[in-house]
Short mmCIF file of C-alpha atoms and ligand atoms in Angstrom, two decimals:
data_model
loop_
_atom_site.label_atom_id
_atom_site.label_comp_id
_atom_site.label_asym_id
_atom_site.label_seq_id
_atom_site.Cartn_x
_atom_site.Cartn_y
_atom_site.Cartn_z
CA MET A 154 -9.32 -22.81 -26.72
CA ARG A 155 -9.18 -21.69 -30.27
CA SER A 156 -12.51 -20.21 -29.90
CA THR A 157 -11.59 -18.37 -26.90
CA THR A 158 -7.98 -17.38 -28.61
CA MET A 159 -9.83 -15.93 -31.32
CA TRP A 160 -12.06 -14.52 -28.65
CA ALA A 161 -9.72 -13.03 -26.48
CA LEU A 162 -8.10 -10.78 -29.91
CA ALA A 163 -10.72 -10.03 -31.07
CA GLU A 164 -11.90 -8.39 -27.57
CA ALA A 165 -8.43 -7.17 -27.50
CA ARG A 166 -9.50 -3.04 -29.02
CA SER A 167 -11.65 -2.79 -26.20
CA LYS A 168 -11.24 -5.10 -22.98
CA SER A 169 -7.50 -4.28 -20.90
CA LEU A 170 -5.42 -7.77 -20.74
CA PRO A 171 -6.10 -8.35 -17.04
CA GLU A 172 -10.10 -8.03 -18.13
CA ILE A 173 -9.47 -10.85 -20.49
CA VAL A 174 -7.48 -13.38 -19.21
CA ALA A 175 -9.03 -13.39 -15.94
CA VAL A 176 -12.46 -14.23 -18.44
CA ALA A 177 -10.75 -17.14 -20.17
CA GLN A 178 -9.23 -18.11 -16.77
CA LYS A 179 -13.09 -18.09 -14.89
CA ALA A 180 -13.56 -20.24 -17.97
CA GLY A 181 -10.97 -23.32 -18.15
CA TYR A 182 -8.01 -21.49 -20.82
CA ASP A 183 -4.47 -19.92 -20.37
CA MET A 184 -4.37 -17.33 -22.67
CA LYS A 185 -0.93 -16.82 -22.21
CA GLY A 186 0.38 -18.28 -25.43
CA VAL A 187 -1.20 -14.67 -26.71
CA VAL A 188 -0.36 -12.26 -24.29
CA ARG A 189 1.91 -10.44 -26.89
CA ARG A 190 -1.52 -9.71 -29.17
CA ILE A 191 -3.33 -8.96 -26.95
CA ILE A 192 -1.06 -5.94 -25.89
CA ASN A 193 -0.91 -4.88 -29.35
CA GLN A 194 -4.79 -5.22 -29.52
CA GLY A 195 -4.95 -7.81 -31.22
CA ARG A 196 -1.86 -8.45 -34.03
CA THR A 197 0.77 -9.89 -33.89
CA PRO A 198 3.22 -7.45 -32.65
CA LEU A 199 6.25 -6.85 -35.22
CA ASP A 200 8.83 -4.98 -33.87
CA ASP A 201 10.08 -7.45 -31.46
CA VAL A 202 13.14 -5.69 -29.92
CA GLU A 203 14.08 -6.18 -26.61
CA VAL A 204 16.39 -4.10 -23.70
CA ALA A 205 17.72 -6.22 -21.19
CA HIS A 206 18.79 -5.44 -17.66
CA ALA A 207 20.63 -7.99 -15.56
CA ILE A 208 18.72 -6.65 -12.57
CA VAL A 209 14.86 -5.57 -12.99
CA ILE A 210 12.57 -3.78 -10.73
CA ILE A 211 8.37 -2.94 -10.93
CA GLY A 212 7.43 0.01 -9.43
CA GLY A 213 9.81 2.65 -7.79
CA GLY A 214 7.36 3.31 -5.05
CA ALA A 215 9.50 2.45 -1.08
CA ALA A 216 9.83 -0.95 -2.05
CA GLY A 217 11.60 -0.48 -5.45
CA ILE A 218 13.34 2.45 -4.95
CA ALA A 219 14.57 1.06 -1.35
CA THR A 220 16.09 -2.38 -3.09
CA ALA A 221 17.52 -0.14 -5.55
CA ALA A 222 19.66 2.23 -2.92
CA SER A 223 20.17 -1.50 -1.66
CA LEU A 224 22.11 -3.42 -3.86
CA LEU A 225 24.23 -0.43 -5.68
CA ALA A 226 24.89 0.02 -1.06
CA ARG A 227 26.48 -3.70 -1.63
CA ASP A 228 27.53 -3.44 -5.26
CA PRO A 229 27.86 0.27 -7.88
CA GLU A 230 29.04 -1.62 -11.09
CA LEU A 231 25.82 -3.40 -10.80
CA ASP A 232 23.02 -3.27 -14.42
CA ILE A 233 19.56 -1.78 -12.69
CA ALA A 234 16.31 -0.92 -14.06
CA ILE A 235 13.58 0.02 -12.75
CA ILE A 236 10.17 0.12 -14.30
CA ASP A 237 7.54 2.34 -13.48
CA PRO A 238 5.00 5.28 -15.53
CA ALA A 239 4.84 7.69 -12.88
CA ASP A 240 6.12 10.84 -12.80
CA VAL A 241 6.09 11.47 -8.95
CA HIS A 242 7.22 9.66 -5.87
CA TYR A 243 5.05 9.56 -2.76
CA TYR A 244 5.89 9.11 1.17
CA GLN A 245 2.35 8.34 1.61
CA PRO A 246 2.61 7.55 5.70
CA GLY A 247 3.18 11.49 5.95
CA TRP A 248 -1.08 12.06 4.38
CA THR A 249 -1.92 11.18 7.79
CA LEU A 250 -0.46 14.05 8.70
CA VAL A 251 -1.88 16.31 5.50
CA GLY A 252 -4.86 15.12 6.59
CA GLY A 253 -4.36 15.84 10.35
CA GLY A 254 -3.07 19.90 9.22
CA VAL A 255 0.62 19.21 10.38
CA PHE A 256 2.18 18.75 6.89
CA ASP A 257 1.82 20.15 4.05
CA ALA A 258 1.35 17.76 1.05
CA ALA A 259 3.68 18.49 -1.33
CA THR A 260 6.64 17.83 0.99
CA THR A 261 5.60 14.24 1.24
CA ALA A 262 5.77 14.44 -3.10
CA HIS A 263 9.53 14.48 -4.90
CA THR A 264 9.23 13.52 -8.93
CA MET A 265 10.35 10.03 -9.69
CA ALA A 266 13.61 11.43 -11.37
CA ALA A 267 15.05 12.86 -8.58
CA THR A 268 14.38 10.08 -6.86
CA ILE A 269 15.87 7.01 -8.93
CA PRO A 270 18.89 6.60 -7.40
CA ARG A 271 21.29 7.74 -9.41
CA GLY A 272 23.15 4.71 -12.08
CA VAL A 273 19.98 2.69 -12.32
CA HIS A 274 18.17 2.32 -15.76
CA TRP A 275 13.67 5.02 -15.19
CA ILE A 276 11.89 2.13 -17.85
CA LYS A 277 9.07 4.85 -17.22
CA ALA A 278 6.50 2.50 -18.83
CA ALA A 279 3.67 0.44 -17.40
CA VAL A 280 4.92 -3.49 -17.57
CA ALA A 281 1.21 -5.33 -18.47
CA ALA A 282 2.52 -8.91 -18.18
CA PHE A 283 5.12 -11.32 -17.53
CA GLU A 284 6.22 -14.59 -19.22
CA PRO A 285 9.00 -15.54 -16.44
CA GLU A 286 9.72 -18.85 -18.54
CA ARG A 287 11.78 -16.49 -20.86
CA ASN A 288 12.95 -13.99 -18.06
CA ALA A 289 10.72 -10.84 -19.68
CA LEU A 290 7.73 -8.82 -19.45
CA ILE A 291 5.75 -7.08 -21.78
CA LEU A 292 4.89 -3.59 -21.22
CA ASP A 293 1.85 -1.78 -22.30
CA GLY A 294 3.07 -0.94 -25.40
CA CYS A 295 4.17 -4.45 -26.58
CA ARG A 296 7.73 -3.06 -25.82
CA VAL A 297 9.51 -6.69 -24.12
CA VAL A 298 12.15 -6.05 -20.99
CA LYS A 299 14.41 -9.20 -20.64
CA TYR A 300 15.69 -10.08 -16.93
CA GLN A 301 18.38 -12.29 -14.74
CA GLN A 302 17.52 -11.88 -11.63
CA LEU A 303 13.15 -10.41 -11.31
CA VAL A 304 12.02 -7.60 -7.80
CA VAL A 305 8.18 -7.36 -8.19
CA CYS A 306 6.68 -4.32 -6.02
CA PRO A 307 4.29 -2.46 -8.09
CA GLY A 308 2.18 -2.07 -4.66
CA LEU A 309 -1.56 -2.35 -4.60
CA LYS A 310 -5.10 -1.39 -6.40
CA LEU A 311 -6.75 0.96 -3.91
CA ASP A 312 -10.76 -0.55 -5.21
CA TRP A 313 -12.55 2.85 -4.97
CA HIS A 314 -15.27 1.84 -7.58
CA ALA A 315 -15.76 -1.75 -5.82
CA ILE A 316 -18.11 0.54 -3.50
CA GLU A 317 -20.54 2.44 -5.72
CA GLY A 318 -21.35 6.03 -5.99
CA LEU A 319 -18.05 7.47 -4.13
CA SER A 320 -16.36 7.64 -7.24
CA ASP A 321 -18.52 9.99 -8.65
CA THR A 322 -18.55 11.86 -5.78
CA LEU A 323 -15.41 11.74 -3.97
CA GLY A 324 -13.42 14.92 -3.62
CA ARG A 325 -16.87 16.77 -2.89
CA ASN A 326 -20.27 16.01 -0.28
CA GLY A 327 -18.33 16.29 2.18
CA VAL A 328 -16.82 12.55 0.98
CA THR A 329 -13.02 12.60 0.84
CA SER A 330 -9.63 10.07 1.73
CA ASN A 331 -6.52 10.50 3.46
CA TYR A 332 -5.66 7.38 0.57
CA LEU A 333 -5.12 10.12 -1.39
CA TYR A 334 -2.75 12.98 -2.57
CA HIS A 335 -4.90 15.24 -3.66
CA LEU A 336 -7.56 14.93 -1.40
CA ALA A 337 -6.13 14.76 2.10
CA PRO A 338 -6.02 18.34 2.00
CA TYR A 339 -9.92 18.04 2.26
CA THR A 340 -9.70 16.12 4.79
CA TRP A 341 -8.24 18.48 7.16
CA LYS A 342 -10.69 21.65 5.24
CA LEU A 343 -13.78 19.44 5.85
CA VAL A 344 -12.39 18.90 8.99
CA ASN A 345 -12.25 22.23 9.86
CA GLU A 346 -15.07 23.78 8.54
CA LEU A 347 -17.80 20.82 10.72
CA GLY A 348 -18.88 22.58 13.02
CA ARG A 349 -22.09 19.87 14.38
CA GLY A 350 -23.11 17.27 12.86
CA ARG A 351 -22.60 13.78 12.02
CA ALA A 352 -18.99 12.40 11.01
CA ILE A 353 -18.55 8.76 10.17
CA PHE A 354 -15.28 7.22 9.90
CA THR A 355 -14.59 3.52 7.84
CA GLN A 356 -12.20 0.37 7.52
CA PRO A 357 -13.24 -2.33 4.86
CA PRO A 358 -11.94 -5.68 4.19
CA MET A 359 -8.15 -6.21 5.29
CA PRO A 360 -5.87 -6.51 4.28
CA ILE A 361 -4.92 -2.94 3.64
CA LYS A 362 -2.09 -0.72 3.77
CA CYS A 363 -1.35 0.49 7.30
CA ALA A 364 -4.12 -0.61 8.99
CA GLY A 365 -3.99 1.86 10.85
CA ALA A 366 -4.51 4.61 8.96
CA PRO A 367 -7.98 4.73 9.02
CA GLN A 368 -8.43 5.33 12.38
CA LYS A 369 -5.37 7.77 12.62
CA ALA A 370 -8.05 10.03 10.37
CA MET A 371 -11.04 10.01 12.81
CA TYR A 372 -8.77 10.32 16.17
CA LEU A 373 -7.16 13.22 14.41
CA SER A 374 -9.98 14.66 13.84
CA ALA A 375 -11.88 14.49 17.05
CA ASP A 376 -8.57 15.91 18.45
CA GLN A 377 -8.68 19.17 16.08
CA TRP A 378 -12.82 18.93 17.84
CA LYS A 379 -11.91 19.04 21.33
CA ARG A 380 -9.94 21.89 20.81
CA ASN A 381 -12.34 23.85 18.74
CA GLY A 382 -14.87 23.09 20.48
CA ALA A 383 -17.16 21.33 18.18
CA LEU A 384 -16.09 17.83 20.00
CA GLU A 385 -20.07 17.72 21.37
CA HIS A 386 -21.60 18.37 18.95
CA ILE A 387 -20.16 16.14 16.50
CA ASP A 388 -21.45 12.34 16.63
CA ILE A 389 -18.74 10.08 14.93
CA GLU A 390 -18.99 6.44 14.54
CA PHE A 391 -16.36 4.54 13.01
CA CYS A 392 -18.00 1.64 10.83
CA SER A 393 -15.19 -0.94 10.61
CA ALA A 394 -15.78 -5.06 8.06
CA GLY A 395 -13.31 -6.01 10.87
CA ALA A 396 -13.95 -7.41 14.18
CA ALA A 397 -11.41 -5.50 16.46
CA LEU A 398 -10.03 -1.94 16.84
CA PHE A 399 -6.60 -2.68 15.59
CA GLY A 400 -5.21 -5.89 15.07
CA VAL A 401 -2.73 -6.67 17.76
CA ALA A 402 -4.45 -6.59 20.97
CA ASP A 403 -1.24 -5.32 22.61
CA TYR A 404 -2.20 -1.71 21.28
CA VAL A 405 -6.32 -1.53 21.91
CA PRO A 406 -6.74 -0.38 26.05
CA ALA A 407 -4.79 2.88 24.13
CA LEU A 408 -6.80 3.33 21.77
CA MET A 409 -9.62 2.53 23.61
CA GLU A 410 -9.00 5.37 25.72
CA TYR A 411 -8.78 7.70 23.30
CA VAL A 412 -12.12 5.97 21.97
CA GLN A 413 -13.97 7.02 24.75
CA ASN A 414 -12.60 10.56 25.86
CA TYR A 415 -13.86 11.07 21.88
CA GLY A 416 -16.56 10.06 23.19
CA ILE A 417 -16.81 7.21 19.44
CA GLN A 418 -19.25 4.94 18.48
CA LEU A 419 -17.45 1.36 17.06
CA SER A 420 -19.44 -0.76 14.61
CA PHE A 421 -17.85 -3.54 14.13
CA GLY A 422 -18.90 -5.59 10.99
CA ASN A 423 -19.79 -2.89 9.33
CA THR A 424 -19.01 -2.63 5.19
CA LEU A 425 -19.29 0.69 3.22
CA VAL A 426 -21.00 -0.47 0.32
CA ARG A 427 -22.66 2.70 -1.91
CA VAL A 428 -22.54 5.84 -1.12
CA ASP A 429 -24.92 8.86 -1.96
CA GLY A 430 -22.90 11.47 -2.15
CA PRO A 431 -25.98 14.87 -3.10
CA GLY A 432 -27.86 12.65 -0.86
CA LYS A 433 -25.50 12.09 2.02
CA ILE A 434 -26.21 8.41 2.37
CA ALA A 435 -24.03 6.06 3.06
CA THR A 436 -24.66 2.30 3.20
CA PHE A 437 -23.12 -0.90 4.97
CA ARG A 438 -23.56 -4.49 5.04
CA CYS A 439 -23.60 -5.23 8.65
CA THR A 440 -22.83 -8.73 9.39
CA GLY A 441 -25.06 -9.02 13.29
CA ALA A 442 -23.42 -10.95 16.08
CA ASN A 443 -26.06 -13.75 14.49
CA GLY A 444 -24.80 -14.23 11.48
CA VAL A 445 -27.37 -12.97 9.47
CA GLU A 446 -26.52 -9.38 7.85
CA GLN A 447 -28.59 -6.32 6.05
CA LEU A 448 -28.05 -3.08 4.75
CA VAL A 449 -28.20 -0.13 7.34
CA GLU A 450 -28.24 3.30 5.66
CA ARG A 451 -26.41 5.68 7.97
CA PRO A 452 -26.60 10.11 6.58
CA PHE A 453 -23.43 11.90 7.25
CA ASP A 454 -22.44 15.26 6.87
CA LEU A 455 -18.44 13.74 7.03
CA LEU A 456 -17.13 11.03 5.09
CA HIS A 457 -13.89 9.27 5.59
CA VAL A 458 -13.86 6.16 3.25
CA VAL A 459 -10.64 3.35 3.42
CA PRO A 460 -11.36 1.80 0.28
CA PRO A 461 -11.05 -1.96 -0.10
CA GLN A 462 -6.99 -2.67 -1.18
CA VAL A 463 -6.80 -5.56 -3.75
CA ALA A 464 -3.28 -6.92 -5.97
CA PRO A 465 -2.96 -4.93 -8.88
CA ASP A 466 -5.04 -6.35 -12.27
CA PHE A 467 -1.95 -6.96 -13.70
CA ILE A 468 -0.68 -9.25 -11.19
CA ARG A 469 -3.56 -10.47 -10.20
CA VAL A 470 -3.97 -12.85 -13.37
CA SER A 471 -0.15 -13.57 -14.02
CA PRO A 472 1.46 -16.30 -13.33
CA LEU A 473 3.00 -15.01 -9.55
CA ALA A 474 0.12 -14.49 -7.69
CA ASP A 475 -1.25 -16.97 -5.65
CA ALA A 476 -4.96 -17.71 -4.97
CA ALA A 477 -5.95 -14.02 -3.81
CA GLY A 478 -4.11 -12.50 -6.26
CA TRP A 479 -1.24 -11.39 -4.56
CA VAL A 480 2.59 -12.40 -5.48
CA ASN A 481 3.14 -15.53 -4.12
CA VAL A 482 6.80 -15.40 -2.31
CA ASP A 483 8.53 -17.38 1.03
CA GLN A 484 7.89 -15.62 3.83
CA ALA A 485 11.40 -15.42 5.36
CA THR A 486 13.07 -15.09 1.85
CA LEU A 487 11.23 -12.77 0.38
CA ARG A 488 11.76 -15.19 -3.54
CA HIS A 489 9.23 -16.54 -5.27
CA LYS A 490 8.12 -20.14 -4.45
CA ASN A 491 8.16 -21.55 -8.30
CA TRP A 492 10.60 -18.85 -9.88
CA PRO A 493 14.34 -18.74 -8.58
CA ASN A 494 15.20 -15.56 -9.59
CA ILE A 495 12.10 -13.96 -8.60
CA TYR A 496 11.41 -12.08 -5.49
CA ALA A 497 8.48 -9.55 -3.93
CA LEU A 498 8.14 -7.22 -1.88
CA GLY A 499 5.74 -4.58 -0.40
CA ASP A 500 2.18 -4.12 -0.46
CA VAL A 501 2.10 -6.93 -4.03
CA ALA A 502 3.72 -9.85 -1.76
CA ASN A 503 1.46 -12.29 -0.13
CA THR A 504 3.38 -12.46 3.14
CA PRO A 505 1.10 -11.82 6.08
CA ASN A 506 2.68 -8.63 7.83
CA ALA A 507 1.80 -5.50 7.78
CA LYS A 508 1.60 -4.24 4.65
CA THR A 509 3.66 -1.18 5.55
CA ALA A 510 6.70 1.84 4.47
CA ALA A 511 8.87 0.25 7.46
CA ALA A 512 8.15 -2.66 6.87
CA ALA A 513 9.80 -1.80 2.48
CA ARG A 514 12.55 -0.35 4.86
CA LYS A 515 13.41 -4.22 6.96
CA GLN A 516 11.76 -6.26 3.32
CA ALA A 517 14.37 -4.07 0.99
CA PRO A 518 18.11 -5.04 2.83
CA VAL A 519 16.71 -9.00 2.69
CA VAL A 520 16.12 -8.88 -0.99
CA ALA A 521 18.67 -6.95 -1.98
CA HIS A 522 21.53 -9.76 -0.18
CA ASN A 523 19.18 -13.01 -1.11
CA LEU A 524 19.58 -11.37 -4.88
CA LEU A 525 23.51 -10.79 -4.81
CA ALA A 526 23.61 -14.15 -3.71
CA ALA A 527 21.95 -16.28 -6.14
CA MET A 528 24.11 -13.90 -8.35
CA GLY A 529 27.20 -15.43 -6.57
CA LYS A 530 28.07 -11.91 -4.91
CA ALA A 531 27.63 -12.79 -1.52
CA GLU A 532 27.16 -15.53 1.08
CA GLY A 533 24.57 -16.63 2.87
CA SER A 534 20.18 -16.34 3.46
CA ALA A 535 18.77 -13.27 4.49
CA GLN A 536 15.18 -13.60 6.76
CA TYR A 537 12.28 -11.19 7.33
CA ASP A 538 10.81 -11.39 10.42
CA GLY A 539 7.62 -9.68 9.16
CA TYR A 540 8.20 -6.93 11.08
CA GLY A 541 5.44 -4.12 10.54
CA SER A 542 4.99 -0.84 12.35
CA CYS A 543 1.84 1.60 12.35
CA PRO A 544 2.69 4.62 14.32
CA LEU A 545 -0.61 5.58 15.51
CA THR A 546 -1.70 9.39 15.89
CA VAL A 547 -4.31 9.19 19.18
CA GLU A 548 -4.19 13.34 18.71
CA ARG A 549 -2.10 15.55 17.89
CA GLY A 550 1.45 15.61 19.98
CA LYS A 551 0.67 12.04 21.04
CA ILE A 552 1.24 8.23 19.30
CA VAL A 553 0.46 5.19 19.87
CA LEU A 554 3.59 3.20 18.33
CA ALA A 555 2.85 -0.76 16.94
CA GLU A 556 5.95 -2.83 15.86
CA PHE A 557 5.84 -6.09 15.26
CA THR A 558 6.53 -8.90 13.38
CA TYR A 559 5.21 -11.39 12.70
CA GLY A 560 1.84 -12.98 14.32
CA GLY A 561 1.45 -9.85 16.32
CA LYS A 562 4.50 -10.59 18.24
CA LEU A 563 5.92 -7.18 20.02
CA ALA A 564 9.14 -5.31 18.34
CA PRO A 565 10.02 -2.30 19.28
CA SER A 566 13.65 -0.51 18.03
CA PHE A 567 13.71 1.13 21.30
CA PRO A 568 13.89 0.43 24.88
CA ARG A 569 10.71 0.34 27.08
CA TRP A 570 11.92 2.92 29.79
CA LEU A 571 11.52 5.72 26.76
CA LEU A 572 9.27 4.41 24.86
CA ASP A 573 5.97 2.33 25.51
CA GLY A 574 4.70 2.15 22.03
CA THR A 575 1.50 0.58 24.20
CA ARG A 576 1.35 3.83 25.69
CA PRO A 577 1.03 7.12 24.21
CA SER A 578 3.92 8.69 23.49
CA ARG A 579 5.00 12.36 22.87
CA LEU A 580 8.59 10.83 22.10
CA ALA A 581 6.91 8.76 19.48
CA TRP A 582 5.27 11.80 17.66
CA LEU A 583 7.96 13.78 17.36
CA LEU A 584 9.46 10.94 15.30
CA LYS A 585 7.36 9.97 13.32
CA GLU A 586 6.93 13.96 12.39
CA ARG A 587 10.61 14.84 12.28
CA ILE A 588 12.60 11.83 12.19
CA LEU A 589 10.88 9.64 10.12
CA PRO A 590 10.59 11.54 7.13
CA PRO A 591 14.55 12.15 6.59
CA LEU A 592 14.72 8.34 7.64
CA TYR A 593 12.61 7.48 4.12
CA TRP A 594 14.32 10.09 2.09
CA LYS A 595 17.48 9.47 3.57
CA GLY A 596 18.34 6.62 5.21
CA MET A 597 15.85 4.14 3.86
CA LEU A 598 15.66 4.97 -0.44
CA LYS A 599 19.51 5.79 -0.44
CA GLY A 600 20.49 2.47 0.32
CA ARG A 601 21.91 3.50 4.46
CA GLU A 602 20.04 1.30 5.92
CA TRP A 603 19.69 2.45 9.36
CA LEU A 604 17.31 0.39 11.98
CA ALA A 605 17.54 -2.18 9.11
CA LYS A 606 20.36 -4.60 8.87
CA PRO A 607 19.37 -7.55 7.17
CA GLU A 608 19.90 -10.98 9.58
CA LEU A 609 20.85 -14.33 8.03
CA ALA A 610 19.56 -17.86 8.56
CA ASP A 611 21.94 -20.25 10.10
CA GLN A 612 24.01 -22.38 7.87
C1 FAD B 977 -2.81 7.14 4.02
C2 FAD B 977 -2.21 6.01 4.41
C3 FAD B 977 -1.09 6.31 5.04
C4 FAD B 977 -0.08 5.37 5.87
N1 FAD B 977 0.88 5.51 7.03
C5 FAD B 977 1.51 5.14 7.15
C6 FAD B 977 2.56 4.58 7.95
O1 FAD B 977 2.37 5.92 9.11
N2 FAD B 977 3.65 3.79 7.88
C7 FAD B 977 4.37 3.30 7.43
O2 FAD B 977 5.29 1.86 7.27
N3 FAD B 977 3.00 3.11 6.17
C8 FAD B 977 2.37 3.68 5.81
N4 FAD B 977 1.53 3.46 4.41
C9 FAD B 977 1.52 1.81 3.65
C10 FAD B 977 2.90 2.45 2.88
O3 FAD B 977 2.98 4.19 2.47
C11 FAD B 977 2.53 1.18 2.67
O4 FAD B 977 3.04 0.53 2.25
C12 FAD B 977 4.46 1.43 0.95
O5 FAD B 977 4.05 2.84 0.30
C13 FAD B 977 4.25 0.61 -0.24
O6 FAD B 977 5.57 0.64 -0.86
P1 FAD B 977 5.06 -0.33 -1.87
O7 FAD B 977 6.35 0.22 -3.14
O8 FAD B 977 4.95 -1.87 -2.21
O9 FAD B 977 3.93 0.59 -3.05
P2 FAD B 977 3.93 1.91 -3.28
O10 FAD B 977 5.12 3.02 -2.21
O11 FAD B 977 2.58 2.05 -3.84
O12 FAD B 977 4.48 1.59 -4.87
C14 FAD B 977 4.24 1.41 -5.42
C15 FAD B 977 4.32 1.54 -7.13
O13 FAD B 977 4.68 0.51 -8.47
C16 FAD B 977 4.22 1.63 -9.29
N5 FAD B 977 3.09 0.98 -10.66
C17 FAD B 977 2.00 0.27 -10.11
N6 FAD B 977 1.64 -0.06 -11.48
C18 FAD B 977 2.94 -0.46 -11.84
C19 FAD B 977 3.16 -1.58 -13.18
N7 FAD B 977 2.08 -1.91 -13.68
N8 FAD B 977 3.97 -1.10 -14.04
C20 FAD B 977 5.12 -0.44 -13.26
N9 FAD B 977 4.88 0.62 -12.18
C21 FAD B 977 4.20 -0.40 -11.78
C22 FAD B 977 3.68 2.84 -9.16
O14 FAD B 977 3.65 3.95 -9.59
C23 FAD B 977 4.16 3.45 -7.46
O15 FAD B 977 5.55 3.81 -7.65
C24 FAD B 977 0.03 3.85 4.71
C25 FAD B 977 -0.29 4.27 3.29
C26 FAD B 977 -1.45 4.84 3.37
C27 FAD B 977 -2.21 5.49 2.03
#
């Protein structure tokens, strides 16, 4: 233990805390006792100034802002702080439509300052580590924040570096991704420039946020090629690490009709492992029906990549994580399994729902209610049913609106005569283009809880 501690403190100047903690953990040692010194580059922190708030929320994304707003809607006097280093809050569900030439990217970004609800303290810093037994968080730079109740929602990490060569070529050589704000417009540019050739759309292993987004990008591109007459000169291939087109079978027939109409080749069990941008070659690890793996190189003219997605490093190595690195919460109450004054929601939670903003919209009121119940300010226990939604943009003007709860149980928001989610629908497109953005900015982020009132468990 002593040697590992000395090694950890010596490495603190050159390696990140998660790297050090992960290596020590692998060797069987817990660096919990020296986390603050590691963050402080190996030195004992002298300045032990602490700030304290009744409720602290990590992350001012979809889940964090919605939770703060839902809390304030119930009790405007609450002492809440949001910790987030970002200057900008993004409406990520809009990026598919940016990549499809429908939205202007700027409409999906608001300043964080304008997004954080009035009355909430904003601590503009990144959380580096947890000390749950002391109800404390350590920020980068070693400041300490104490809490009575903690909400953890820093989203997930897009692991671009897991694919060899990708970072060097992203945004160049025909390689793009709607998963980045600054690259979604590049997708649309590439689509319009491509008159013939080979377009590959990739999907990594689950879990990822918005599991439908990899194919949404593909359908909107194919639709544009159909409109401008290029489709017959472009070979489209969907290379997915998974074994099915979509996780909930009821939506697959409608999607397959589009796959056939656009002439898309489906290649399952194909995981992107390397990209040679200048050479325009993508390499996949392909698992055959017999389980045998081989590397296959595919030339491309356009490559739309969705990267593998993992829990953020500081979460993965923390005492809050499960074996896979996600925050370990009860899937109904969203309360941490070991620390009753900690909650998690959004992409970082280990709940088996579809990681979507739609899920966060339903989760935030549940966390708000349960947290206030724990403070003696509300009655009963609210339950999250696993709702998530994925509007699959199959063509410009039509959407297959997947809505489901835990276990892939269909959970349509509208009666079937009005909107059948398993069929392509113009109304669903209208919802995505016109209704959902204001529902997000003016409803969900303002604590209005439209279509999201929490259900209480039977007492
Ligand atoms: C291309 C694309 C299409 C999508 N389409 C849809 C869709 O159609 N429908 C849908 O419902 N969802 C969709 N999503 C998914 C949706 O955007 C996410 O599920 C949602 O944003 C998750 O919310 P979150 O608050 O958990 O994470 P985020 O919104 O990502 O926010 C996380 C926040 O945490 C902050 N943070 C990170 N690390 C730290 C730290 N160490 N300390 C403090 N703060 C930190 C970040 O700065 C960020 O502000 C899509 C996503 C993408 C990328």
